[in-house]
mmCIF file of C-alpha atoms in Angstrom:
data_model
loop_
_atom_site.group_PDB
_atom_site.id
_atom_site.type_symbol
_atom_site.label_atom_id
_atom_site.label_comp_id
_atom_site.label_asym_id
_atom_site.label_seq_id
_atom_site.Cartn_x
_atom_site.Cartn_y
_atom_site.Cartn_z
ATOM 1 C CA MET R 439 103.993 117.962 46.003
ATOM 2 C CA PRO R 440 103.302 121.391 46.264
ATOM 3 C CA ASN R 441 100.561 123.394 44.029
ATOM 4 C CA ASN R 442 102.852 124.539 40.984
ATOM 5 C CA SER R 443 106.465 123.646 42.065
ATOM 6 C CA LEU R 444 108.582 120.864 41.678
ATOM 7 C CA SER R 445 109.209 118.644 44.960
ATOM 8 C CA LYS R 446 113.348 118.551 45.891
ATOM 9 C CA ASN R 447 115.333 116.220 47.599
ATOM 10 C CA LEU R 448 116.713 116.193 51.075
ATOM 11 C CA ALA R 449 119.043 113.891 52.177
ATOM 12 C CA SER R 450 117.932 112.660 55.023
ATOM 13 C CA ALA R 451 118.598 110.048 57.714
ATOM 14 C CA LEU R 452 116.139 107.783 56.070
ATOM 15 C CA VAL R 453 115.474 107.609 52.619
ATOM 16 C CA GLY R 454 114.654 105.358 49.693
ATOM 17 C CA GLY R 455 112.488 102.630 51.515
ATOM 18 C CA GLY R 456 112.699 103.520 55.505
ATOM 19 C CA LEU R 457 116.327 104.305 56.682
ATOM 20 C CA LEU R 458 117.744 105.827 53.880
ATOM 21 C CA VAL R 459 120.478 107.689 51.716
ATOM 22 C CA LEU R 460 123.440 104.730 51.815
ATOM 23 C CA LEU R 461 126.267 105.620 53.655
ATOM 24 C CA LEU R 462 127.698 102.475 54.882
ATOM 25 C CA SER R 463 130.936 103.924 56.154
ATOM 26 C CA CYS R 464 128.466 105.465 58.675
ATOM 27 C CA GLY R 465 128.179 101.842 60.313
ATOM 28 C CA LEU R 466 124.778 100.846 59.844
ATOM 29 C CA PRO R 467 122.811 98.806 57.557
ATOM 30 C CA MET R 468 121.530 98.999 54.335
ATOM 31 C CA GLY R 469 121.954 103.355 53.850
ATOM 32 C CA ILE R 470 121.155 105.133 57.193
ATOM 33 C CA VAL R 471 122.650 108.386 56.520
ATOM 34 C CA ILE R 472 122.575 110.487 59.256
ATOM 35 C CA GLY R 473 126.333 111.178 60.090
ATOM 36 C CA LEU R 474 126.147 108.585 62.649
ATOM 37 C CA ARG R 475 129.898 107.553 62.175
ATOM 38 C CA GLY R 476 129.679 106.299 65.655
ATOM 39 C CA VAL R 477 126.661 104.110 65.822
ATOM 40 C CA GLN R 478 129.446 101.291 64.825
ATOM 41 C CA ASN R 479 131.214 102.305 68.240
ATOM 42 C CA ALA R 480 128.025 102.317 69.790
ATOM 43 C CA VAL R 481 127.315 98.576 68.567
ATOM 44 C CA ASN R 482 130.869 97.516 69.726
ATOM 45 C CA GLU R 483 130.910 99.159 72.797
ATOM 46 C CA GLU R 484 127.278 97.490 73.208
ATOM 47 C CA PHE R 485 128.994 94.185 72.748
ATOM 48 C CA ARG R 486 132.298 94.646 74.864
ATOM 49 C CA ASP R 487 129.491 95.676 77.741
ATOM 50 C CA LEU R 488 127.724 91.872 76.904
ATOM 51 C CA ALA R 489 131.000 90.171 76.249
ATOM 52 C CA SER R 490 131.818 91.491 79.913
ATOM 53 C CA ASP R 491 128.886 89.929 81.472
ATOM 54 C CA ILE R 492 129.427 86.753 79.574
ATOM 55 C CA SER R 493 132.996 86.562 80.683
ATOM 56 C CA GLY R 494 131.947 87.216 84.286
ATOM 57 C CA MET R 495 129.409 84.305 84.394
ATOM 58 C CA ASP R 496 131.408 81.726 85.779
ATOM 59 C CA ALA R 497 133.580 83.722 88.015
ATOM 60 C CA GLU R 498 132.941 81.541 90.912
ATOM 61 C CA SER R 499 135.165 78.371 89.523
ATOM 62 C CA GLU R 500 138.475 78.590 88.918
ATOM 63 C CA PRO R 501 139.228 79.546 85.063
ATOM 64 C CA SER R 502 140.986 76.635 83.459
ATOM 65 C CA ASP R 503 144.175 76.665 81.732
ATOM 66 C CA VAL R 504 142.396 76.609 78.162
ATOM 67 C CA ASP R 505 140.132 79.549 79.701
ATOM 68 C CA GLN R 506 143.170 82.188 80.343
ATOM 69 C CA ARG R 507 145.103 81.137 77.481
ATOM 70 C CA VAL R 508 141.697 81.684 75.439
ATOM 71 C CA GLN R 509 141.412 84.931 77.669
ATOM 72 C CA LEU R 510 144.373 86.164 76.722
ATOM 73 C CA LEU R 511 143.483 85.857 73.264
ATOM 74 C CA LEU R 512 140.428 87.550 73.091
ATOM 75 C CA ASP R 513 141.983 90.489 74.825
ATOM 76 C CA GLU R 514 143.874 90.968 72.108
ATOM 77 C CA ALA R 515 142.061 90.906 69.928
ATOM 78 C CA ASN R 516 139.627 93.110 71.165
ATOM 79 C CA GLU R 517 142.536 95.672 70.655
ATOM 80 C CA TYR R 518 143.106 95.102 67.288
ATOM 81 C CA VAL R 519 139.188 95.417 67.284
ATOM 82 C CA SER R 520 139.684 98.731 68.874
ATOM 83 C CA ARG R 521 142.279 100.283 66.688
ATOM 84 C CA GLY R 522 140.102 99.049 63.528
ATOM 85 C CA ASP R 523 142.482 95.690 62.573
ATOM 86 C CA ASN R 524 139.399 93.592 62.330
ATOM 87 C CA LYS R 525 141.663 91.402 59.763
ATOM 88 C CA THR R 526 144.109 90.593 62.766
ATOM 89 C CA ALA R 527 141.370 90.126 64.799
ATOM 90 C CA VAL R 528 140.010 87.701 62.561
ATOM 91 C CA SER R 529 143.424 85.440 62.820
ATOM 92 C CA VAL R 530 144.138 86.043 66.685
ATOM 93 C CA GLN R 531 140.190 84.572 67.315
ATOM 94 C CA SER R 532 140.655 81.846 65.215
ATOM 95 C CA GLU R 533 143.429 80.688 67.397
ATOM 96 C CA ALA R 534 141.644 81.174 70.554
ATOM 97 C CA LEU R 535 138.878 78.988 68.496
ATOM 98 C CA GLU R 536 141.752 76.291 67.880
ATOM 99 C CA ILE R 537 142.564 76.173 71.732
ATOM 100 C CA ASP R 538 138.638 75.627 72.274
ATOM 101 C CA PRO R 539 136.104 75.564 69.809
ATOM 102 C CA GLN R 540 132.780 75.677 71.736
ATOM 103 C CA SER R 541 134.379 78.953 73.386
ATOM 104 C CA TYR R 542 130.993 80.823 73.183
ATOM 105 C CA ILE R 543 132.877 84.378 73.568
ATOM 106 C CA ALA R 544 135.302 83.619 71.096
ATOM 107 C CA LEU R 545 132.725 82.661 68.504
ATOM 108 C CA LEU R 546 130.567 85.967 68.965
ATOM 109 C CA SER R 547 133.440 88.103 69.282
ATOM 110 C CA ARG R 548 134.893 86.842 65.957
ATOM 111 C CA ALA R 549 131.129 87.061 64.541
ATOM 112 C CA ILE R 550 131.310 90.527 65.150
ATOM 113 C CA SER R 551 135.115 91.092 63.651
ATOM 114 C CA TYR R 552 133.079 89.436 60.124
ATOM 115 C CA ARG R 553 130.299 91.566 60.541
ATOM 116 C CA ASN R 554 132.918 94.385 60.533
ATOM 117 C CA MET R 555 134.408 93.298 57.660
ATOM 118 C CA GLY R 556 131.298 92.693 55.737
ATOM 119 C CA ARG R 557 131.587 89.188 55.674
ATOM 120 C CA TYR R 558 128.269 88.385 56.868
ATOM 121 C CA ASP R 559 127.720 84.669 55.714
ATOM 122 C CA GLU R 560 130.740 84.221 58.695
ATOM 123 C CA ALA R 561 129.463 86.076 60.867
ATOM 124 C CA LEU R 562 125.934 84.219 60.873
ATOM 125 C CA ALA R 563 127.678 80.963 60.935
ATOM 126 C CA ASP R 564 129.607 81.654 64.104
ATOM 127 C CA ALA R 565 126.608 83.390 66.166
ATOM 128 C CA ASN R 566 124.713 79.930 64.779
ATOM 129 C CA VAL R 567 127.319 77.546 66.539
ATOM 130 C CA ALA R 568 127.610 80.292 69.444
ATOM 131 C CA ILE R 569 123.740 79.390 69.754
ATOM 132 C CA ALA R 570 123.504 75.993 69.221
ATOM 133 C CA LEU R 571 126.133 76.362 72.286
ATOM 134 C CA LYS R 572 123.920 78.563 74.501
ATOM 135 C CA PRO R 573 120.239 78.294 73.158
ATOM 136 C CA GLY R 574 119.311 80.367 76.741
ATOM 137 C CA ASP R 575 121.681 83.347 76.363
ATOM 138 C CA ALA R 576 120.724 86.465 74.905
ATOM 139 C CA LEU R 577 123.937 87.961 73.701
ATOM 140 C CA GLY R 578 123.756 85.154 70.846
ATOM 141 C CA TYR R 579 120.630 86.247 69.506
ATOM 142 C CA GLN R 580 121.557 90.121 69.787
ATOM 143 C CA VAL R 581 124.481 89.319 67.639
ATOM 144 C CA ARG R 582 122.819 87.578 65.464
ATOM 145 C CA ALA R 583 120.053 90.233 64.947
ATOM 146 C CA GLU R 584 122.866 92.370 64.217
ATOM 147 C CA VAL R 585 123.749 90.595 61.078
ATOM 148 C CA TRP R 586 120.488 90.252 60.035
ATOM 149 C CA ASN R 587 120.186 93.630 60.345
ATOM 150 C CA PHE R 588 123.087 94.262 58.116
ATOM 151 C CA LEU R 589 121.919 92.025 55.279
ATOM 152 C CA GLY R 590 118.844 93.746 55.408
ATOM 153 C CA GLU R 591 116.837 90.963 56.977
ATOM 154 C CA TRP R 592 114.389 92.888 58.833
ATOM 155 C CA ASP R 593 111.948 90.236 60.190
ATOM 156 C CA ARG R 594 114.823 88.317 60.824
ATOM 157 C CA ALA R 595 116.554 90.670 62.579
ATOM 158 C CA ILE R 596 113.221 91.310 65.241
ATOM 159 C CA GLU R 597 112.565 87.767 65.596
ATOM 160 C CA ASP R 598 116.165 87.404 67.127
ATOM 161 C CA ALA R 599 115.770 90.635 69.064
ATOM 162 C CA ASP R 600 112.577 89.732 70.084
ATOM 163 C CA LYS R 601 114.222 86.143 71.627
ATOM 164 C CA ALA R 602 117.423 87.987 72.952
ATOM 165 C CA ILE R 603 114.792 90.354 75.134
ATOM 166 C CA ALA R 604 112.721 87.911 76.415
ATOM 167 C CA LEU R 605 115.863 86.140 77.319
ATOM 168 C CA ASP R 606 116.987 88.878 78.741
ATOM 169 C CA PRO R 607 115.557 92.879 78.768
ATOM 170 C CA THR R 608 118.008 94.611 80.351
ATOM 171 C CA HIS R 609 120.348 95.144 77.477
ATOM 172 C CA PRO R 610 119.327 98.442 75.359
ATOM 173 C CA GLY R 611 121.620 97.188 72.243
ATOM 174 C CA THR R 612 118.898 94.766 71.605
ATOM 175 C CA TYR R 613 116.270 97.042 71.892
ATOM 176 C CA PHE R 614 118.480 99.179 69.184
ATOM 177 C CA GLU R 615 118.860 96.601 67.186
ATOM 178 C CA ARG R 616 114.951 95.787 66.865
ATOM 179 C CA GLY R 617 114.390 99.198 66.309
ATOM 180 C CA LEU R 618 116.678 99.750 63.388
ATOM 181 C CA ALA R 619 114.514 96.922 62.141
ATOM 182 C CA HIS R 620 111.399 98.923 62.379
ATOM 183 C CA HIS R 621 112.442 101.722 60.731
ATOM 184 C CA GLN R 622 114.098 100.437 58.268
ATOM 185 C CA GLN R 623 110.247 98.798 57.363
ATOM 186 C CA GLY R 624 108.915 102.315 58.086
ATOM 187 C CA VAL R 625 107.096 101.211 61.438
ATOM 188 C CA LEU R 626 107.907 103.755 63.133
ATOM 189 C CA THR R 627 105.853 103.825 65.999
ATOM 190 C CA ALA R 628 107.494 100.424 66.905
ATOM 191 C CA ALA R 629 111.063 101.620 66.215
ATOM 192 C CA ILE R 630 110.095 104.850 68.865
ATOM 193 C CA GLU R 631 109.060 102.354 71.424
ATOM 194 C CA ASP R 632 112.553 100.735 70.827
ATOM 195 C CA TYR R 633 114.520 103.092 70.927
ATOM 196 C CA SER R 634 113.059 104.659 73.893
ATOM 197 C CA ALA R 635 113.252 101.365 75.561
ATOM 198 C CA ALA R 636 116.688 101.349 75.179
ATOM 199 C CA ILE R 637 117.634 104.941 76.265
ATOM 200 C CA SER R 638 115.765 104.413 79.518
ATOM 201 C CA LEU R 639 118.296 101.944 79.730
ATOM 202 C CA ARG R 640 121.436 103.893 78.636
ATOM 203 C CA PRO R 641 120.052 107.745 79.105
ATOM 204 C CA ASP R 642 123.136 109.200 77.301
ATOM 205 C CA ASP R 643 123.871 107.049 74.289
ATOM 206 C CA SER R 644 123.590 109.446 71.835
ATOM 207 C CA CYS R 645 123.288 106.834 68.934
ATOM 208 C CA PHE R 646 120.097 106.370 70.640
ATOM 209 C CA LEU R 647 118.842 109.154 70.620
ATOM 210 C CA HIS R 648 119.544 110.624 67.557
ATOM 211 C CA LEU R 649 117.576 107.362 65.699
ATOM 212 C CA ARG R 650 114.357 107.866 67.944
ATOM 213 C CA GLY R 651 115.237 111.596 66.801
ATOM 214 C CA GLN R 652 115.260 110.824 63.352
ATOM 215 C CA ALA R 653 112.031 108.718 64.030
ATOM 216 C CA TYR R 654 110.368 111.625 65.004
ATOM 217 C CA ASN R 655 111.061 113.901 62.330
ATOM 218 C CA GLU R 656 109.781 110.917 60.040
ATOM 219 C CA THR R 657 106.552 111.672 61.603
ATOM 220 C CA GLY R 658 106.864 114.802 61.173
ATOM 221 C CA GLN R 659 106.883 115.490 64.925
ATOM 222 C CA ASN R 660 109.969 117.761 64.568
ATOM 223 C CA GLU R 661 109.687 119.584 67.980
ATOM 224 C CA LEU R 662 110.140 116.561 69.767
ATOM 225 C CA ALA R 663 112.931 115.679 67.106
ATOM 226 C CA LEU R 664 115.504 118.294 68.327
ATOM 227 C CA PRO R 665 115.939 118.147 71.460
ATOM 228 C CA HIS R 666 117.420 115.149 71.028
ATOM 229 C CA TYR R 667 120.033 116.191 69.033
ATOM 230 C CA ASP R 668 120.839 119.304 71.325
ATOM 231 C CA SER R 669 121.291 117.094 73.691
ATOM 232 C CA VAL R 670 124.046 115.171 72.607
ATOM 233 C CA PRO R 671 127.699 116.993 72.806
ATOM 234 C CA ARG R 672 129.088 118.241 69.623
ATOM 235 C CA PHE R 673 132.137 117.380 68.372
ATOM 236 C CA ALA R 674 132.443 114.192 70.437
ATOM 237 C CA PRO R 675 135.529 112.349 69.384
ATOM 238 C CA THR R 676 133.799 109.090 68.767
ATOM 239 C CA ARG R 677 130.207 110.411 68.027
ATOM 240 C CA PRO R 678 130.100 113.364 65.886
ATOM 241 C CA ASP R 679 126.654 115.459 65.938
ATOM 242 C CA PRO R 680 124.891 114.829 62.918
ATOM 243 C CA PRO R 681 124.323 117.756 61.094
ATOM 244 C CA TYR R 682 121.252 115.955 58.739
ATOM 245 C CA PRO R 683 118.074 115.233 61.333
ATOM 246 C CA ARG R 684 119.253 118.882 63.061
ATOM 247 C CA GLY R 685 119.081 120.708 59.853
ATOM 248 C CA ASN R 686 116.113 118.575 58.057
ATOM 249 C CA ALA R 687 114.650 118.798 61.298
ATOM 250 C CA ARG R 688 114.624 122.753 61.026
ATOM 251 C CA TYR R 689 113.248 122.766 57.479
ATOM 252 C CA GLY R 690 110.299 121.146 58.870
ATOM 253 C CA LEU R 691 109.349 123.434 61.331
ATOM 254 C CA GLY R 692 109.993 126.165 58.347
ATOM 255 C CA GLN R 693 113.192 127.529 60.000
ATOM 256 C CA TYR R 694 115.256 127.757 56.613
ATOM 257 C CA ASP R 695 118.156 130.049 58.033
ATOM 258 C CA GLU R 696 118.625 127.721 61.058
ATOM 259 C CA ALA R 697 118.926 125.023 58.765
ATOM 260 C CA ILE R 698 121.066 126.624 56.536
ATOM 261 C CA LYS R 699 123.147 127.271 59.635
ATOM 262 C CA GLU R 700 123.359 123.518 60.454
ATOM 263 C CA TYR R 701 124.339 122.479 57.189
ATOM 264 C CA GLY R 702 127.234 124.878 57.091
ATOM 265 C CA GLU R 703 128.382 123.351 60.073
ATOM 266 C CA ALA R 704 128.481 120.640 59.106
ATOM 267 C CA ILE R 705 130.386 121.476 55.874
ATOM 268 C CA LYS R 706 132.906 123.200 58.246
ATOM 269 C CA ARG R 707 133.132 119.826 60.060
ATOM 270 C CA ASP R 708 133.763 118.052 56.914
ATOM 271 C CA PRO R 709 133.936 119.808 53.588
ATOM 272 C CA MET R 710 133.464 116.598 51.707
ATOM 273 C CA ASN R 711 130.170 116.068 52.683
ATOM 274 C CA ALA R 712 128.614 115.923 49.820
ATOM 275 C CA HIS R 713 124.723 115.667 51.396
ATOM 276 C CA ALA R 714 125.131 118.425 53.589
ATOM 277 C CA TYR R 715 126.006 121.039 50.826
ATOM 278 C CA SER R 716 123.056 119.416 49.077
ATOM 279 C CA ASN R 717 120.809 120.147 51.846
ATOM 280 C CA ARG R 718 121.806 123.340 52.315
ATOM 281 C CA GLY R 719 121.236 124.367 48.179
ATOM 282 C CA ALA R 720 117.517 122.625 48.980
ATOM 283 C CA MET R 721 116.980 125.510 52.070
ATOM 284 C CA TRP R 722 118.658 128.362 49.762
ATOM 285 C CA GLU R 723 116.253 127.879 47.407
ATOM 286 C CA GLU R 724 113.441 127.967 49.749
ATOM 287 C CA GLU R 725 114.718 131.031 50.542
ATOM 288 C CA GLN R 726 115.104 131.759 46.855
ATOM 289 C CA GLU R 727 118.953 132.456 46.831
ATOM 290 C CA TYR R 728 119.225 130.704 43.343
ATOM 291 C CA SER R 729 122.287 131.204 42.781
ATOM 292 C CA ASN R 730 123.712 130.065 46.145
ATOM 293 C CA ALA R 731 121.674 126.701 45.650
ATOM 294 C CA ILE R 732 123.185 126.285 42.403
ATOM 295 C CA ALA R 733 125.952 126.944 43.829
ATOM 296 C CA ASP R 734 126.185 124.248 46.815
ATOM 297 C CA PHE R 735 124.318 122.163 44.250
ATOM 298 C CA ARG R 736 127.359 122.042 42.008
ATOM 299 C CA ALA R 737 130.066 121.843 45.480
ATOM 300 C CA ALA R 738 128.237 118.367 45.964
ATOM 301 C CA LEU R 739 128.599 117.163 42.955
ATOM 302 C CA ASP R 740 132.164 118.249 42.945
ATOM 303 C CA VAL R 741 132.526 116.122 45.654
ATOM 304 C CA ASP R 742 130.736 113.320 44.650
ATOM 305 C CA PRO R 743 129.235 113.092 41.349
ATOM 306 C CA ASP R 744 127.051 110.614 41.724
ATOM 307 C CA ASN R 745 125.402 112.315 44.563
ATOM 308 C CA HIS R 746 121.483 110.996 43.065
ATOM 309 C CA PHE R 747 120.354 113.827 45.293
ATOM 310 C CA ALA R 748 122.712 116.926 43.963
ATOM 311 C CA LEU R 749 121.849 115.680 40.272
ATOM 312 C CA ARG R 750 117.974 116.003 41.061
ATOM 313 C CA ASN R 751 118.238 119.153 42.344
ATOM 314 C CA LEU R 752 120.896 120.917 39.946
ATOM 315 C CA ALA R 753 118.693 119.448 37.162
ATOM 316 C CA ASN R 754 115.635 121.244 38.551
ATOM 317 C CA ALA R 755 117.413 124.066 39.467
ATOM 318 C CA LEU R 756 118.675 124.292 35.590
ATOM 319 C CA ALA R 757 115.319 124.020 34.052
ATOM 320 C CA THR R 758 113.137 125.370 36.136
ATOM 321 C CA TYR R 759 114.794 128.788 38.147
ATOM 322 C CA PRO R 760 112.783 132.151 36.996
ATOM 323 C CA ASP R 761 116.138 133.758 36.365
ATOM 324 C CA GLY R 762 116.952 132.917 32.796
ATOM 325 C CA GLU R 763 120.914 133.802 32.999
ATOM 326 C CA LEU R 764 121.012 130.518 35.676
ATOM 327 C CA ARG R 765 118.963 127.792 33.212
ATOM 328 C CA ASN R 766 120.797 125.665 31.055
ATOM 329 C CA GLY R 767 118.626 122.979 29.138
ATOM 330 C CA LYS R 768 120.896 120.932 28.062
ATOM 331 C CA GLU R 769 122.906 120.638 31.363
ATOM 332 C CA ALA R 770 119.614 119.738 33.219
ATOM 333 C CA ILE R 771 118.388 117.158 30.649
ATOM 334 C CA ARG R 772 121.873 115.502 30.689
ATOM 335 C CA LEU R 773 121.841 115.540 34.710
ATOM 336 C CA ALA R 774 118.287 114.410 35.106
ATOM 337 C CA LEU R 775 119.367 111.754 32.761
ATOM 338 C CA LYS R 776 122.030 110.509 34.841
ATOM 339 C CA ALA R 777 119.926 110.689 38.007
ATOM 340 C CA ASN R 778 117.145 108.628 36.325
ATOM 341 C CA GLU R 779 119.904 105.901 36.956
ATOM 342 C CA PHE R 780 118.961 105.630 40.312
ATOM 343 C CA THR R 781 116.147 104.843 42.605
ATOM 344 C CA SER R 782 115.955 106.369 46.079
ATOM 345 C CA VAL R 783 113.750 109.070 44.431
ATOM 346 C CA PRO R 784 110.514 108.415 43.391
ATOM 347 C CA LYS R 785 110.585 107.691 39.768
ATOM 348 C CA CYS R 786 107.762 110.032 39.131
ATOM 349 C CA GLU R 787 109.666 113.098 40.262
ATOM 350 C CA LEU R 788 112.692 111.970 38.157
ATOM 351 C CA LEU R 789 110.571 111.715 35.292
ATOM 352 C CA GLU R 790 109.145 115.096 36.059
ATOM 353 C CA THR R 791 112.518 117.127 36.196
ATOM 354 C CA LEU R 792 113.575 115.401 33.054
ATOM 355 C CA ALA R 793 110.510 116.600 31.168
ATOM 356 C CA CYS R 794 111.042 119.954 32.832
ATOM 357 C CA ALA R 795 114.785 119.466 31.502
ATOM 358 C CA TYR R 796 113.420 118.833 27.442
ATOM 359 C CA ALA R 797 110.800 121.538 28.180
ATOM 360 C CA GLU R 798 113.861 124.122 29.009
ATOM 361 C CA ASP R 799 115.663 123.145 25.818
ATOM 362 C CA GLY R 800 112.662 123.147 23.698
ATOM 363 C CA GLN R 801 111.928 119.942 23.358
ATOM 364 C CA PHE R 802 108.095 119.362 24.324
ATOM 365 C CA GLU R 803 107.254 116.564 21.999
ATOM 366 C CA GLN R 804 110.050 114.740 24.536
ATOM 367 C CA ALA R 805 108.669 116.914 27.581
ATOM 368 C CA MET R 806 104.967 115.798 26.686
ATOM 369 C CA LYS R 807 105.959 111.900 26.737
ATOM 370 C CA LEU R 808 108.086 111.649 30.345
ATOM 371 C CA GLN R 809 105.538 114.456 31.453
ATOM 372 C CA ALA R 810 102.643 111.803 30.523
ATOM 373 C CA ALA R 811 104.850 108.823 32.553
ATOM 374 C CA ALA R 812 105.212 111.073 35.414
ATOM 375 C CA LEU R 813 101.723 111.169 35.688
ATOM 376 C CA ASP R 814 100.449 107.846 35.596
ATOM 377 C CA ALA R 815 103.079 107.023 37.985
ATOM 378 C CA ALA R 816 102.379 109.947 40.391
ATOM 379 C CA PRO R 817 100.690 109.266 44.040
ATOM 380 C CA GLU R 818 96.762 110.011 43.029
ATOM 381 C CA GLU R 819 97.035 113.223 45.734
ATOM 382 C CA ASP R 820 99.423 114.695 43.412
ATOM 383 C CA LYS R 821 97.898 114.473 39.743
ATOM 384 C CA GLU R 822 96.280 117.648 39.323
ATOM 385 C CA ASP R 823 100.023 119.385 39.676
ATOM 386 C CA TYR R 824 101.745 116.582 37.186
ATOM 387 C CA ARG R 825 98.867 117.581 34.772
ATOM 388 C CA ASP R 826 98.994 121.237 35.373
ATOM 389 C CA ARG R 827 102.583 121.231 34.068
ATOM 390 C CA LEU R 828 101.717 118.440 31.070
ATOM 391 C CA ASN R 829 99.076 120.919 30.358
ATOM 392 C CA LEU R 830 101.921 123.533 30.057
ATOM 393 C CA PHE R 831 104.165 121.742 27.979
ATOM 394 C CA ASN R 832 101.559 120.926 25.581
ATOM 395 C CA ASP R 833 100.758 124.674 25.199
ATOM 396 C CA GLY R 834 104.862 125.016 23.971
ATOM 397 C CA HIS R 835 105.564 126.493 27.577
ATOM 398 C CA PRO R 836 108.118 125.475 29.734
ATOM 399 C CA TYR R 837 107.893 125.327 33.505
ATOM 400 C CA ARG R 838 109.154 128.133 35.942
ATOM 401 C CA MET R 839 109.225 128.052 39.223
ATOM 402 C CA SER R 840 107.543 131.208 40.702
ATOM 403 C CA VAL R 841 109.080 133.528 42.761
ATOM 404 C CA ASP R 842 107.025 133.692 45.603
ATOM 405 C CA GLU R 843 107.074 130.136 46.072
#
């Protein structure tokens, strides 16, 4: 935390323990939020590539009548998957398995559909049967690794990805899955290595590029991160360019004006993007454009009343901004209390925000209790700042953000 200032929260691709701010609609496991709505498409494309490889394994032999009937049904199921109708796809895939209960590709096809529907136990069951049928084939392990990732079982995902790579090191999606697991664990060097391996096998995949760029963001290598986002065509219909890592990289480089533009572009493309509003508000704060910052924090909460980043940032703003006309202690308390229901932000920071809100409202005894708790929970390197604010409240003074910060 910078001296004499409260830290602010950006909705990054990885927040709260590895890869965070959770938007499961992005198609990533357990909370990766970088606007990568195309990640699911990338995974499905990788699966279709592998499925195509497997379906051609016995090309030299004449397909039986059973094989042909199963393949026709799987082709039909793939059409439903491409339309997002996984429920119907499962029905058709199940019909194929009634014809041939030991169809490796039908089992894995249905596992993917179950995964798309969030029915992870059933996906695992199908993947397990498929692996038992062909323990020497990589695809089964890759599919199961992906399901483990969605379940947050990072060690198991890595174990299965290791097996798949040992069997066949030529599929980029397997490195991608292992990279995701390493990323979630915060092992960023290993994640970057895996993303790099995936990129070497498929250099133009925006998903792989974005995730490696995000890993560079997480390690503070913002100069290395930016080209990853610039290299991907904007407005691609299935893989839109994500605003979060671009804006956050600009922030890391101190390029606040450029970061504001990045988040502005995100808002133009998706006016319901609460994280983009909240992040842009944080950049306005850096520029000391406090009215604009508050407007964006409020816009984020209009879109998503439970957006914990916007809740905390707006509470900070209303409690500590230098312009008295912008402050509102009672509203800051309400917002900070709600923000404290979430765990994606360090507890010491949430407690301090609430302490500042009570101090702004003149409730210094409560502010001191909360600030003392925040001090106890703060990292050693930040304790001096927390102690300074505790002393401030003890003297009966609220905290004010300095105009020169």
